[in-house]
C-alpha cells in the first residue's frame, strides 16, 4: 500500500507509452496462418486476452483494460509520432552507454 502509480506528463505532451507490435516478413513460410494470428490479435477478443495476460492497455478503445490496469487511473497518452521518437535513438543509446545502464 506504500506504492502508487503516477503518470508523468511532459510539456507539450502526455505520458509516454511503449507499444507492442508485429509484422510479417516477406519470407514467412506460413503467410496465411500468420495473417490469421495477426487478425485475431487485433480483434476485440484477441485484444482482451492480450491486455489481460500482459497488463497492457488494449489498442481498441472498445476493449476494456484489465481490472488491475484500470485501477491505475486515467492518463493522457503522448501522441508524438514514433518516427520522431526513433530519431533520438542514437543519442539515447549513447547516454545509456555513458552511464553504463546495462552493466
Tab-separated table of C-alpha atoms in Angstrom:
chain	number	residue	atom	x	y	z
A	1	UNK	CA	0.000	0.000	0.000
A	2	UNK	CA	3.019	2.294	0.169
A	3	UNK	CA	3.453	2.323	-3.608
A	4	UNK	CA	1.310	4.149	-6.131
A	5	UNK	CA	1.441	4.804	-9.847
A	6	UNK	CA	1.861	8.320	-11.185
A	7	UNK	CA	1.671	9.011	-14.890
A	8	UNK	CA	4.188	11.730	-15.763
A	9	UNK	CA	3.038	14.412	-18.165
A	10	UNK	CA	5.628	16.392	-20.062
A	11	UNK	CA	5.451	19.869	-21.555
A	12	UNK	CA	3.583	19.780	-24.863
A	13	UNK	CA	2.727	16.099	-24.467
A	14	UNK	CA	1.259	13.379	-22.357
A	15	UNK	CA	2.593	10.181	-20.823
A	16	UNK	CA	4.970	8.147	-22.969
A	17	UNK	CA	3.652	4.704	-23.886
A	18	UNK	CA	5.631	1.733	-25.092
A	19	UNK	CA	3.939	-0.233	-27.823
A	20	UNK	CA	3.780	-3.858	-28.835
A	21	UNK	CA	3.594	-4.667	-32.493
A	22	UNK	CA	4.088	-7.404	-35.019
A	23	UNK	CA	4.964	-7.755	-38.653
A	24	UNK	CA	5.123	-10.497	-41.224
A	25	UNK	CA	8.298	-10.840	-43.226
A	26	UNK	CA	8.255	-11.353	-46.958
A	27	UNK	CA	9.852	-14.773	-46.440
A	28	UNK	CA	7.338	-16.000	-43.826
A	29	UNK	CA	6.739	-19.707	-44.552
A	30	UNK	CA	3.118	-19.763	-43.326
A	31	UNK	CA	1.673	-16.460	-44.505
A	32	UNK	CA	-1.991	-17.453	-44.270
A	33	UNK	CA	-1.627	-18.699	-40.687
A	34	UNK	CA	0.462	-15.681	-39.718
A	35	UNK	CA	-2.235	-13.379	-41.111
A	36	UNK	CA	-4.896	-15.265	-39.147
A	37	UNK	CA	-2.883	-14.775	-35.954
A	38	UNK	CA	-2.379	-11.074	-36.673
A	39	UNK	CA	-6.084	-10.588	-37.393
A	40	UNK	CA	-7.042	-12.460	-34.218
A	41	UNK	CA	-4.672	-10.427	-32.032
A	42	UNK	CA	-6.127	-7.216	-33.491
A	43	UNK	CA	-9.713	-8.379	-32.847
A	44	UNK	CA	-11.667	-7.428	-29.714
A	45	UNK	CA	-11.315	-10.995	-28.350
A	46	UNK	CA	-7.583	-11.096	-29.025
A	47	UNK	CA	-7.057	-7.632	-27.563
A	48	UNK	CA	-8.913	-8.613	-24.379
A	49	UNK	CA	-6.782	-11.746	-23.917
A	50	UNK	CA	-3.554	-9.872	-24.700
A	51	UNK	CA	-4.424	-6.990	-22.366
A	52	UNK	CA	-5.369	-9.325	-19.501
A	53	UNK	CA	-2.264	-11.501	-19.802
A	54	UNK	CA	0.302	-8.752	-20.437
A	55	UNK	CA	-1.151	-6.000	-18.263
A	56	UNK	CA	-1.205	-3.607	-21.204
A	57	UNK	CA	-3.796	-1.182	-22.475
A	58	UNK	CA	-5.758	-2.602	-25.420
A	59	UNK	CA	-5.251	-0.818	-28.722
A	60	UNK	CA	-9.004	-0.902	-29.351
A	61	UNK	CA	-10.885	1.713	-27.360
A	62	UNK	CA	-13.897	-0.618	-27.326
A	63	UNK	CA	-11.968	-3.200	-25.273
A	64	UNK	CA	-11.798	-2.718	-21.509
A	65	UNK	CA	-8.382	-2.899	-19.864
A	66	UNK	CA	-7.846	-5.449	-17.094
A	67	UNK	CA	-9.150	-4.543	-13.633
A	68	UNK	CA	-5.559	-4.066	-12.409
A	69	UNK	CA	-4.653	-1.684	-15.234
A	70	UNK	CA	-7.933	0.223	-14.819
A	71	UNK	CA	-7.144	0.638	-11.108
A	72	UNK	CA	-4.146	2.784	-12.097
A	73	UNK	CA	-6.490	5.566	-13.228
A	74	UNK	CA	-6.707	7.684	-16.346
A	75	UNK	CA	-3.872	9.389	-18.149
A	76	UNK	CA	-3.234	11.390	-21.293
A	77	UNK	CA	-1.159	9.390	-23.762
A	78	UNK	CA	1.560	11.276	-25.607
A	79	UNK	CA	0.731	11.438	-29.299
A	80	UNK	CA	4.261	12.142	-30.515
A	81	UNK	CA	4.892	10.203	-33.760
A	82	UNK	CA	7.120	7.141	-33.352
A	83	UNK	CA	9.330	8.378	-36.184
A	84	UNK	CA	10.166	11.454	-34.102
A	85	UNK	CA	10.947	9.335	-31.058
A	86	UNK	CA	13.079	6.981	-33.157
A	87	UNK	CA	15.088	9.917	-34.483
A	88	UNK	CA	16.595	10.256	-30.976
A	89	UNK	CA	17.728	6.626	-30.751
A	90	UNK	CA	21.442	7.281	-31.315
A	91	UNK	CA	21.525	9.880	-28.545
A	92	UNK	CA	19.608	7.596	-26.185
A	93	UNK	CA	21.987	4.698	-26.847
A	94	UNK	CA	24.988	6.973	-26.236
A	95	UNK	CA	23.542	8.106	-22.895
A	96	UNK	CA	22.823	4.556	-21.731
A	97	UNK	CA	26.388	3.581	-22.625
A	98	UNK	CA	27.843	6.595	-20.797
A	99	UNK	CA	26.017	5.746	-17.568
A	100	UNK	CA	26.651	2.012	-18.083
A	101	UNK	CA	22.936	1.311	-17.790
A	102	UNK	CA	23.126	-2.364	-18.793
A	103	UNK	CA	26.017	-3.308	-16.505
